[in-house]
Amino acid sequence: MKRLVYERPVIQRLNAGLMNKYGTKTEFVPFTHIDGNAVTDLISTYGSPLFVISEKKIRETYKDALRAFKTRYPKVQFAWSYKTNYNNAVCNVFHQEGSWAEVVSGFEYQKAIHNGVPGNKIIFNGPEKSDEDLKLAIHNGSLIHIDHLDELYMIKEIAEATKKRPKVAIRVNMDTGIYPMWDRFGFNYENGQAWDAINKIMLNDKMDLVGLHCHIGTFMLTPGAYGIAAAKLSELATSTMKKYKNKIEYIDLGGGFASRNTLKGSYLQGADASPSFNQYAEAITTAILNAGFTESELPLLILETGRALIDEAGYLLGTVISNKRLSDGRRATIMNFGVNILFTSFWYDHKISPAQHFGQYFEDTVLYGPLCMNIDVVRENISFPPLKKDDHVVVHTVGAYNMTQWMQFIAMRPAIVMIDTNNKPHLIRKKETINSIQDEEVMPSYLKSFKL
Ligand SMILES: *Cc1c(COP(=O)(O)O)cnc(C)c1O
């Protein structure tokens, strides 16, 4: 018998688009205006790509969230999570609505002070606080959330040297049924670290323990996890009151509410899968109200909600650079924005709409960014009408994290425009120029000239 020829096995990626129950038609409609402003006008005035923020949407969302908690609990305070979007104009919209500031670094702390937030309304989180950061925060009477014992001892030394009593809280991590646990931040509840830190603070008598804090994760789809967290923090608060007669003034549940984005691999659209503010508020407030506080002991409830308050207010406008066919026959469209400015496309299937009218034909398409990097994929597979070079698209729900985690890789970062509640656009961040980058560089004199 003739020997068969060996053929090596191959793994071949299948690119068939997933059918959803409505068929393959795109869910999108042309999206031509944002708060009364034509996408084409915005691009011709401010350039492309362009981030656009709807002030109206921020204020509406904030009021919704506040209402959900205020109707269920008497004392509620939001603190704007700077790292989610620390553009000063954005921060000040939240401050005008009554939000305090929540910062996670010395740099963000300076931003909040610069914006005019009173020191005692700044919550200072995060594992890295320098000696200078802590001195300034103590001087300003800010609320310092201690992350680890080394920080506790630094604060103690500063308090002794300056004769000031710092106002502190501890960050607590805990099992809420969500894994992996974020146990690298703060002190653990179950193994007793948190109670140990409380005892160290209370018996040391150099600082005032005013609060208890946790931030259990981000894009949390289970409101019940917050109920567990609120119950555990409440238990620590009532134990502290019992043992030391020290009133815990506030319980801070951190951030982490899901926005209406769609996580990659999710069957349902984010708008259907994400819990409402009411559901989160019900879980949290029920746990605190049932925890055994007397009426006068009831702590202020602080929330550091980030992405759920800003994501939907942000849009990214962009332009088609080119179309091509991949070797497997798929259509590919190259956009003028990529993962450099749309960092969240690693996690989300963003809703993307063409900004002009389109016909009946749709095709599975890969949307690429302009970077010379293979990972620069905005969408692996989207049923999209064919767009031409210079057509525009609008990416929705990009207000959170993209404008702080964006990177300056081979291109400058674009401008940000805010549309006010009267539909008037305002430039709130200029697009970068070559000077934005070159000004920081220093050329040693011996490298200044060369001959080729
Ligand atoms: C990032 C962060 C937040 C905001 O989280 P979201 O998931 O955007 O709501 C709040 N608190 C702390 C301590 C954080 O690190």
Coordinates of C-alpha atoms and ligand atoms in Angstrom, one line a residue:
M1 CA 0.0 0.0 0.0
K2 CA 1.2 3.4 -0.8
R3 CA 2.2 5.5 2.1
L4 CA -0.1 8.4 2.8
V5 CA 1.4 11.8 2.6
Y6 CA 1.6 13.5 6.0
E7 CA -0.3 16.7 6.3
R8 CA 0.3 18.8 9.4
P9 CA -2.7 19.8 11.4
V10 CA -3.7 23.4 11.3
I11 CA -5.9 25.6 13.5
Q12 CA -8.0 27.9 11.4
R13 CA -9.9 30.8 12.8
L14 CA -13.5 30.9 11.6
N15 CA -14.8 34.3 10.9
A16 CA -18.5 33.7 10.5
G17 CA -20.4 36.5 12.3
L18 CA -22.6 35.4 15.1
M19 CA -26.2 35.4 14.2
N20 CA -28.4 37.1 16.7
K21 CA -32.1 36.3 17.1
Y22 CA -33.1 39.2 14.9
G23 CA -30.9 38.1 12.0
T24 CA -27.8 39.8 10.8
K25 CA -29.0 43.3 10.1
T26 CA -27.1 45.9 12.0
E27 CA -28.9 47.5 15.0
F28 CA -27.7 50.9 13.9
V29 CA -29.3 53.9 12.5
P30 CA -27.5 57.0 11.1
F31 CA -26.4 59.2 13.9
T32 CA -26.0 62.7 12.5
H33 CA -26.4 65.0 15.4
I34 CA -25.3 65.2 19.1
D35 CA -27.4 67.6 21.2
G36 CA -28.5 69.6 18.1
N37 CA -25.0 69.9 16.6
A38 CA -24.3 68.2 13.3
V39 CA -21.4 65.7 13.4
T40 CA -20.0 67.2 10.2
D41 CA -20.0 70.7 11.7
L42 CA -18.3 69.6 14.8
I43 CA -15.6 67.8 12.8
S44 CA -15.1 70.7 10.4
T45 CA -14.7 73.1 13.4
Y46 CA -12.6 71.0 15.8
G47 CA -11.1 68.3 13.6
S48 CA -11.3 64.5 13.5
P49 CA -11.0 62.4 15.6
L50 CA -12.9 64.4 18.3
F51 CA -14.3 63.5 21.7
V52 CA -17.6 65.2 22.4
I53 CA -19.2 65.3 25.8
S54 CA -22.9 66.1 26.5
E55 CA -23.2 68.2 29.6
K56 CA -27.0 67.6 29.6
K57 CA -26.4 63.9 29.7
I58 CA -24.0 64.2 32.6
R59 CA -26.4 66.2 34.7
E60 CA -29.4 64.0 33.9
T61 CA -27.5 60.8 34.8
Y62 CA -26.1 62.4 38.0
K63 CA -29.6 63.4 39.1
D64 CA -31.0 59.9 38.3
A65 CA -28.3 58.3 40.5
L66 CA -28.7 60.8 43.3
R67 CA -32.5 60.4 43.3
A68 CA -32.2 56.6 43.4
F69 CA -30.2 56.9 46.7
K70 CA -31.8 59.9 48.3
T71 CA -35.3 58.4 48.0
R72 CA -34.0 55.4 50.0
Y73 CA -31.6 56.8 52.5
P74 CA -31.4 60.2 54.4
K75 CA -27.7 61.2 54.0
V76 CA -26.1 60.6 50.6
Q77 CA -23.0 62.2 49.1
F78 CA -21.3 61.5 45.7
A79 CA -17.6 62.1 45.2
W80 CA -16.5 62.3 41.6
S81 CA -13.9 59.7 40.7
Y82 CA -11.2 61.9 39.0
K83 CA -9.4 59.0 37.2
T84 CA -12.6 58.2 35.3
N85 CA -12.4 61.6 33.5
Y86 CA -10.4 64.3 35.0
N87 CA -10.9 67.0 32.4
N88 CA -11.4 70.1 34.6
A89 CA -14.6 71.1 32.8
V90 CA -16.1 67.6 33.3
C91 CA -15.1 67.7 37.0
N92 CA -16.6 71.1 37.5
V93 CA -20.0 69.9 36.1
F94 CA -20.0 67.3 38.8
H95 CA -18.9 69.8 41.5
Q96 CA -21.7 72.2 40.4
E97 CA -24.1 69.3 40.9
G98 CA -22.7 68.9 44.5
S99 CA -20.2 66.1 44.1
W100 CA -17.1 66.1 46.2
A101 CA -13.8 64.9 44.6
E102 CA -12.3 61.3 44.9
V103 CA -8.7 61.1 43.9
V104 CA -6.2 58.3 43.7
S105 CA -2.8 60.1 43.3
G106 CA -1.0 63.3 44.3
F107 CA -1.5 64.5 40.7
E108 CA -5.2 64.1 40.9
Y109 CA -5.2 65.7 44.4
Q110 CA -3.6 68.8 42.9
K111 CA -6.2 68.8 40.1
A112 CA -9.0 68.8 42.7
I113 CA -7.4 71.6 44.7
H114 CA -6.8 73.6 41.5
N115 CA -10.5 73.2 40.6
G116 CA -11.4 74.8 43.9
V117 CA -12.7 71.8 45.8
P118 CA -12.3 72.5 49.6
G119 CA -9.7 70.2 51.2
N120 CA -12.2 68.6 53.5
K121 CA -14.3 67.5 50.5
I122 CA -11.5 65.6 48.9
I123 CA -11.3 61.8 49.4
F124 CA -7.7 60.6 49.0
N125 CA -7.6 57.0 47.9
G126 CA -4.9 54.8 46.4
P127 CA -1.8 52.8 47.4
E128 CA 0.7 55.6 46.5
K129 CA 0.7 58.7 48.7
S130 CA 4.1 60.4 49.2
D131 CA 5.1 62.1 52.4
E132 CA 4.4 65.5 50.7
D133 CA 1.0 64.3 49.5
L134 CA 0.1 63.2 53.0
K135 CA 1.4 66.4 54.6
L136 CA -0.7 68.5 52.3
A137 CA -3.8 66.3 52.7
I138 CA -3.5 66.5 56.5
H139 CA -2.9 70.2 56.4
N140 CA -6.1 70.6 54.3
G141 CA -8.2 68.3 56.4
S142 CA -8.8 65.9 53.6
L143 CA -10.3 62.4 54.1
I144 CA -7.3 60.0 53.8
H145 CA -8.3 56.4 53.0
I146 CA -5.5 54.2 54.3
D147 CA -4.4 51.4 52.0
H148 CA -1.7 49.6 54.0
L149 CA 0.1 49.6 57.3
D150 CA 3.1 51.5 56.0
E151 CA 0.8 54.3 55.1
L152 CA -0.8 54.2 58.6
Y153 CA 2.7 54.6 60.2
M154 CA 3.6 57.4 57.8
I155 CA 0.5 59.3 58.8
K156 CA 1.2 58.7 62.5
E157 CA 4.7 60.2 62.2
I158 CA 3.4 63.3 60.4
A159 CA 0.6 63.7 62.9
E160 CA 3.2 63.6 65.8
A161 CA 5.5 66.1 64.0
T162 CA 2.8 68.5 63.0
K163 CA 0.5 68.2 66.0
K164 CA -2.5 67.9 63.5
R165 CA -5.1 65.2 63.8
P166 CA -5.5 63.6 60.4
K167 CA -9.0 62.4 59.4
V168 CA -8.7 58.9 58.2
A169 CA -10.7 55.9 56.9
I170 CA -9.4 52.5 56.1
R171 CA -10.0 50.7 52.8
V172 CA -11.5 47.3 53.4
N173 CA -11.4 44.4 50.9
M174 CA -13.8 41.5 51.3
D175 CA -15.4 38.5 49.9
T176 CA -18.7 39.6 48.2
G177 CA -19.1 36.6 46.0
I178 CA -17.3 38.3 43.1
Y179 CA -14.0 36.7 42.0
P180 CA -11.2 37.4 41.6
M181 CA -11.3 39.5 44.8
W182 CA -9.7 42.9 44.7
D183 CA -7.7 42.0 47.8
R184 CA -4.6 43.9 46.8
F185 CA -6.1 47.1 48.1
G186 CA -6.7 47.9 51.7
F187 CA -7.2 45.5 54.6
N188 CA -9.1 42.2 54.4
Y189 CA -12.4 41.8 56.3
E190 CA -12.6 38.0 56.7
N191 CA -9.1 37.4 58.0
G192 CA -9.2 40.2 60.6
Q193 CA -6.8 42.6 59.0
A194 CA -9.4 45.3 58.8
W195 CA -10.4 45.0 62.5
D196 CA -6.7 44.9 63.4
A197 CA -6.1 48.2 61.5
I198 CA -9.1 49.8 63.3
N199 CA -7.7 48.8 66.6
K200 CA -4.2 50.2 65.7
I201 CA -5.8 53.5 64.7
M202 CA -8.1 53.7 67.7
L203 CA -5.5 52.8 70.4
N204 CA -2.9 55.0 68.9
D205 CA -4.9 58.2 69.4
K206 CA -3.1 60.3 66.9
M207 CA -5.8 60.5 64.2
D208 CA -9.6 60.4 63.9
L209 CA -11.1 57.4 62.3
V210 CA -14.1 59.0 60.6
G211 CA -15.0 56.5 57.9
L212 CA -14.9 53.0 56.4
H213 CA -14.3 52.5 52.7
C214 CA -14.4 49.8 50.1
H215 CA -14.3 49.6 46.3
I216 CA -15.1 46.0 45.4
G217 CA -14.5 46.1 41.7
T218 CA -15.6 47.7 38.5
F219 CA -18.4 47.1 36.0
M220 CA -20.1 45.0 38.7
L221 CA -23.2 43.4 37.3
T222 CA -24.5 42.0 40.7
P223 CA -26.2 44.6 43.0
G224 CA -26.2 41.9 45.7
A225 CA -22.4 42.1 46.0
Y226 CA -22.9 45.7 47.2
G227 CA -25.4 44.5 49.8
I228 CA -22.8 42.2 51.2
A229 CA -20.1 44.9 51.2
A230 CA -22.5 47.4 52.9
A231 CA -23.4 44.8 55.6
K232 CA -19.7 44.0 56.3
L233 CA -18.7 47.7 56.5
S234 CA -21.7 48.4 58.8
E235 CA -20.6 45.5 61.0
L236 CA -17.2 47.1 61.4
A237 CA -18.7 50.5 62.1
T238 CA -21.1 49.2 64.8
S239 CA -18.3 47.1 66.4
T240 CA -16.0 50.3 66.5
M241 CA -18.8 52.3 68.1
K242 CA -19.4 49.6 70.7
K243 CA -15.8 49.1 71.6
Y244 CA -14.5 52.7 71.4
K245 CA -17.7 54.9 71.5
N246 CA -16.3 56.4 68.3
K247 CA -18.9 57.4 65.8
I248 CA -18.1 56.3 62.2
E249 CA -19.3 59.3 60.3
Y250 CA -19.5 57.8 56.9
I251 CA -19.5 54.5 55.0
D252 CA -18.1 54.8 51.5
L253 CA -19.1 52.1 49.0
G254 CA -16.7 53.2 46.3
G255 CA -17.5 52.9 42.6
G256 CA -18.0 50.1 40.2
F257 CA -21.6 50.4 38.9
A258 CA -21.8 49.1 35.4
S259 CA -22.4 51.6 32.6
R260 CA -24.6 50.8 29.6
N261 CA -21.7 49.6 27.5
T262 CA -21.7 46.0 26.2
L263 CA -18.9 43.8 27.5
K264 CA -17.2 41.6 24.9
G265 CA -18.9 38.2 24.7
S266 CA -22.0 39.4 26.4
Y267 CA -25.2 38.0 24.9
L268 CA -27.4 40.9 25.9
Q269 CA -26.7 44.5 25.0
G270 CA -25.3 46.5 27.9
A271 CA -28.4 48.6 28.2
D272 CA -30.4 45.4 29.0
A273 CA -27.7 43.6 31.1
S274 CA -26.6 46.4 33.4
P275 CA -28.5 47.0 36.6
S276 CA -30.2 50.3 37.2
F277 CA -29.1 52.8 39.9
N278 CA -32.3 51.9 41.7
Q279 CA -31.2 48.2 42.0
Y280 CA -27.8 49.2 43.3
A281 CA -29.3 51.7 45.7
E282 CA -31.9 49.2 47.0
A283 CA -29.2 46.6 47.8
I284 CA -26.9 49.1 49.6
T285 CA -29.4 51.1 51.6
T286 CA -31.3 48.0 52.7
A287 CA -28.1 46.5 54.1
I288 CA -27.2 49.7 56.0
L289 CA -30.7 50.4 57.3
N290 CA -30.9 46.9 58.7
A291 CA -27.5 46.8 60.3
G292 CA -28.5 48.0 63.7
F293 CA -27.5 51.7 63.7
T294 CA -29.7 54.0 65.8
E295 CA -31.1 56.9 64.0
S296 CA -28.4 59.3 65.2
E297 CA -25.7 56.8 64.4
L298 CA -26.7 56.3 60.8
P299 CA -23.6 57.1 58.8
L300 CA -23.4 59.4 55.7
L301 CA -23.4 57.1 52.6
I302 CA -20.7 58.1 50.2
L303 CA -20.5 56.8 46.6
E304 CA -17.5 57.2 44.3
T305 CA -19.4 56.2 41.1
G306 CA -17.3 56.8 38.0
R307 CA -18.1 55.1 34.7
A308 CA -21.8 54.8 35.3
L309 CA -22.1 58.6 35.6
I310 CA -20.1 59.7 32.5
D311 CA -19.8 56.8 30.0
E312 CA -23.0 57.6 28.1
A313 CA -22.2 61.3 28.0
G314 CA -19.2 60.7 25.8
Y315 CA -18.9 60.2 22.0
L316 CA -15.9 59.7 19.8
L317 CA -16.3 61.1 16.2
G318 CA -14.0 59.7 13.6
T319 CA -13.4 59.4 9.9
V320 CA -12.8 56.5 7.5
I321 CA -9.3 56.4 6.1
S322 CA -9.7 53.4 3.7
N323 CA -11.4 50.1 3.0
K324 CA -9.7 46.9 2.0
R325 CA -10.2 43.1 1.7
L326 CA -8.3 40.8 4.1
S327 CA -6.8 37.7 2.7
D328 CA -9.7 35.6 3.9
G329 CA -12.2 37.9 2.0
R330 CA -13.5 39.9 4.9
R331 CA -14.1 43.6 4.6
A332 CA -11.8 45.8 6.6
T333 CA -12.4 49.4 7.3
I334 CA -9.5 51.5 8.7
M335 CA -10.6 54.4 10.9
N336 CA -8.5 57.4 12.0
F337 CA -8.9 56.4 15.7
G338 CA -7.6 53.3 17.4
V339 CA -6.9 51.7 20.7
N340 CA -4.5 54.7 21.5
I341 CA -7.5 56.9 22.2
L342 CA -10.2 54.2 22.6
F343 CA -8.6 52.1 25.3
T344 CA -11.9 50.6 26.3
S345 CA -12.3 48.8 23.0
F346 CA -10.2 46.0 24.6
W347 CA -13.3 45.3 26.9
Y348 CA -16.3 46.6 25.1
D349 CA -18.1 46.1 21.9
H350 CA -18.9 49.8 21.6
K351 CA -22.0 50.8 19.7
I352 CA -20.8 52.5 16.6
S353 CA -23.0 54.4 14.2
P354 CA -22.4 55.7 10.7
A355 CA -22.9 59.5 10.8
Q356 CA -24.6 59.7 7.4
H357 CA -27.4 57.9 5.7
F358 CA -26.7 54.4 4.3
G359 CA -28.4 51.8 2.2
Q360 CA -29.8 48.3 2.9
Y361 CA -26.7 46.4 2.4
F362 CA -24.6 45.2 5.4
E363 CA -21.5 43.2 5.6
D364 CA -19.4 41.7 8.4
T365 CA -16.6 44.1 8.8
V366 CA -13.5 44.4 10.9
L367 CA -12.9 48.0 12.1
Y368 CA -9.2 48.8 12.5
G369 CA -7.5 51.9 13.9
P370 CA -4.6 53.7 12.2
L371 CA -1.7 52.4 14.4
C372 CA 1.1 50.3 13.0
M373 CA 0.2 47.6 15.6
N374 CA -1.6 44.4 14.9
I375 CA -3.7 44.7 18.1
D376 CA -5.2 48.0 16.9
V377 CA -8.7 46.6 16.4
V378 CA -11.7 48.7 17.4
R379 CA -14.2 45.9 16.5
E380 CA -13.3 42.4 15.5
N381 CA -16.6 41.9 13.8
I382 CA -19.5 44.2 13.2
S383 CA -22.4 44.0 10.7
F384 CA -21.9 47.4 9.1
P385 CA -23.0 49.2 6.0
P386 CA -20.0 49.8 3.6
L387 CA -18.6 53.2 4.3
K388 CA -16.5 55.3 1.9
K389 CA -13.2 57.1 2.5
D390 CA -14.0 60.3 4.4
D391 CA -17.3 59.1 5.8
H392 CA -17.8 59.7 9.5
V393 CA -18.7 57.4 12.4
V394 CA -19.8 58.1 15.9
V395 CA -18.7 55.7 18.7
H396 CA -21.1 55.8 21.7
T397 CA -20.6 55.4 25.4
V398 CA -16.9 56.4 25.6
G399 CA -17.0 59.0 28.4
A400 CA -15.3 56.9 31.0
Y401 CA -11.6 56.2 31.2
N402 CA -10.7 56.8 27.5
M403 CA -9.8 60.5 28.1
T404 CA -7.5 59.5 31.0
Q405 CA -6.0 56.3 29.8
W406 CA -5.4 57.5 26.2
M407 CA -1.8 57.3 25.1
Q408 CA 0.3 59.4 22.9
F409 CA 1.6 56.7 20.5
I410 CA 2.7 57.8 17.0
A411 CA -0.1 60.5 17.0
M412 CA -1.2 63.4 19.1
R413 CA -4.3 63.2 21.2
P414 CA -7.4 64.9 19.8
A415 CA -9.5 67.8 21.2
I416 CA -12.5 67.4 23.6
V417 CA -15.6 69.5 23.1
M418 CA -18.4 69.9 25.6
I419 CA -21.9 70.7 24.4
D420 CA -23.7 72.8 27.1
T421 CA -27.3 72.4 28.1
N422 CA -28.3 75.1 25.5
N423 CA -26.6 73.0 22.8
K424 CA -23.7 75.3 22.4
P425 CA -20.3 73.6 21.9
H426 CA -17.2 74.6 24.0
L427 CA -13.7 73.5 23.4
I428 CA -12.5 72.0 26.8
R429 CA -9.2 70.5 25.7
K430 CA -7.2 71.6 22.7
K431 CA -5.8 69.0 20.4
E432 CA -2.2 68.3 21.1
T433 CA 0.4 69.7 18.8
I434 CA 4.0 68.6 18.1
N435 CA 5.1 71.1 20.8
S436 CA 3.0 69.3 23.4
I437 CA 5.5 66.5 23.2
Q438 CA 8.7 68.1 22.0
D439 CA 8.7 70.8 24.7
E440 CA 9.5 68.1 27.3
E441 CA 12.4 66.7 25.3
V442 CA 16.0 67.8 25.9
M443 CA 18.7 67.4 23.2
P444 CA 22.3 67.1 24.6
S445 CA 24.3 69.6 22.6
Y446 CA 26.7 67.0 21.2
L447 CA 23.8 65.4 19.5
K448 CA 22.4 68.5 17.9
S449 CA 24.0 68.2 14.5
F450 CA 24.7 65.4 12.1
K451 CA 25.7 65.0 8.5
L452 CA 24.1 62.4 6.2
Ligands
LIG1 C1 -11.7 53.8 40.0 C2 -12.3 54.0 41.3 C3 -13.6 54.4 41.4 C4 -14.5 54.6 40.3 O1 -14.8 53.3 39.8 P1 -15.9 53.1 38.6 O2 -15.8 51.6 38.3 O3 -15.5 53.9 37.4 O4 -17.3 53.5 39.2 C5 -14.0 54.7 42.7 N1 -13.3 54.5 43.8 C6 -12.0 54.1 43.7 C7 -11.2 53.9 44.9 C8 -11.4 53.8 42.5 O5 -10.2 53.3 42.4

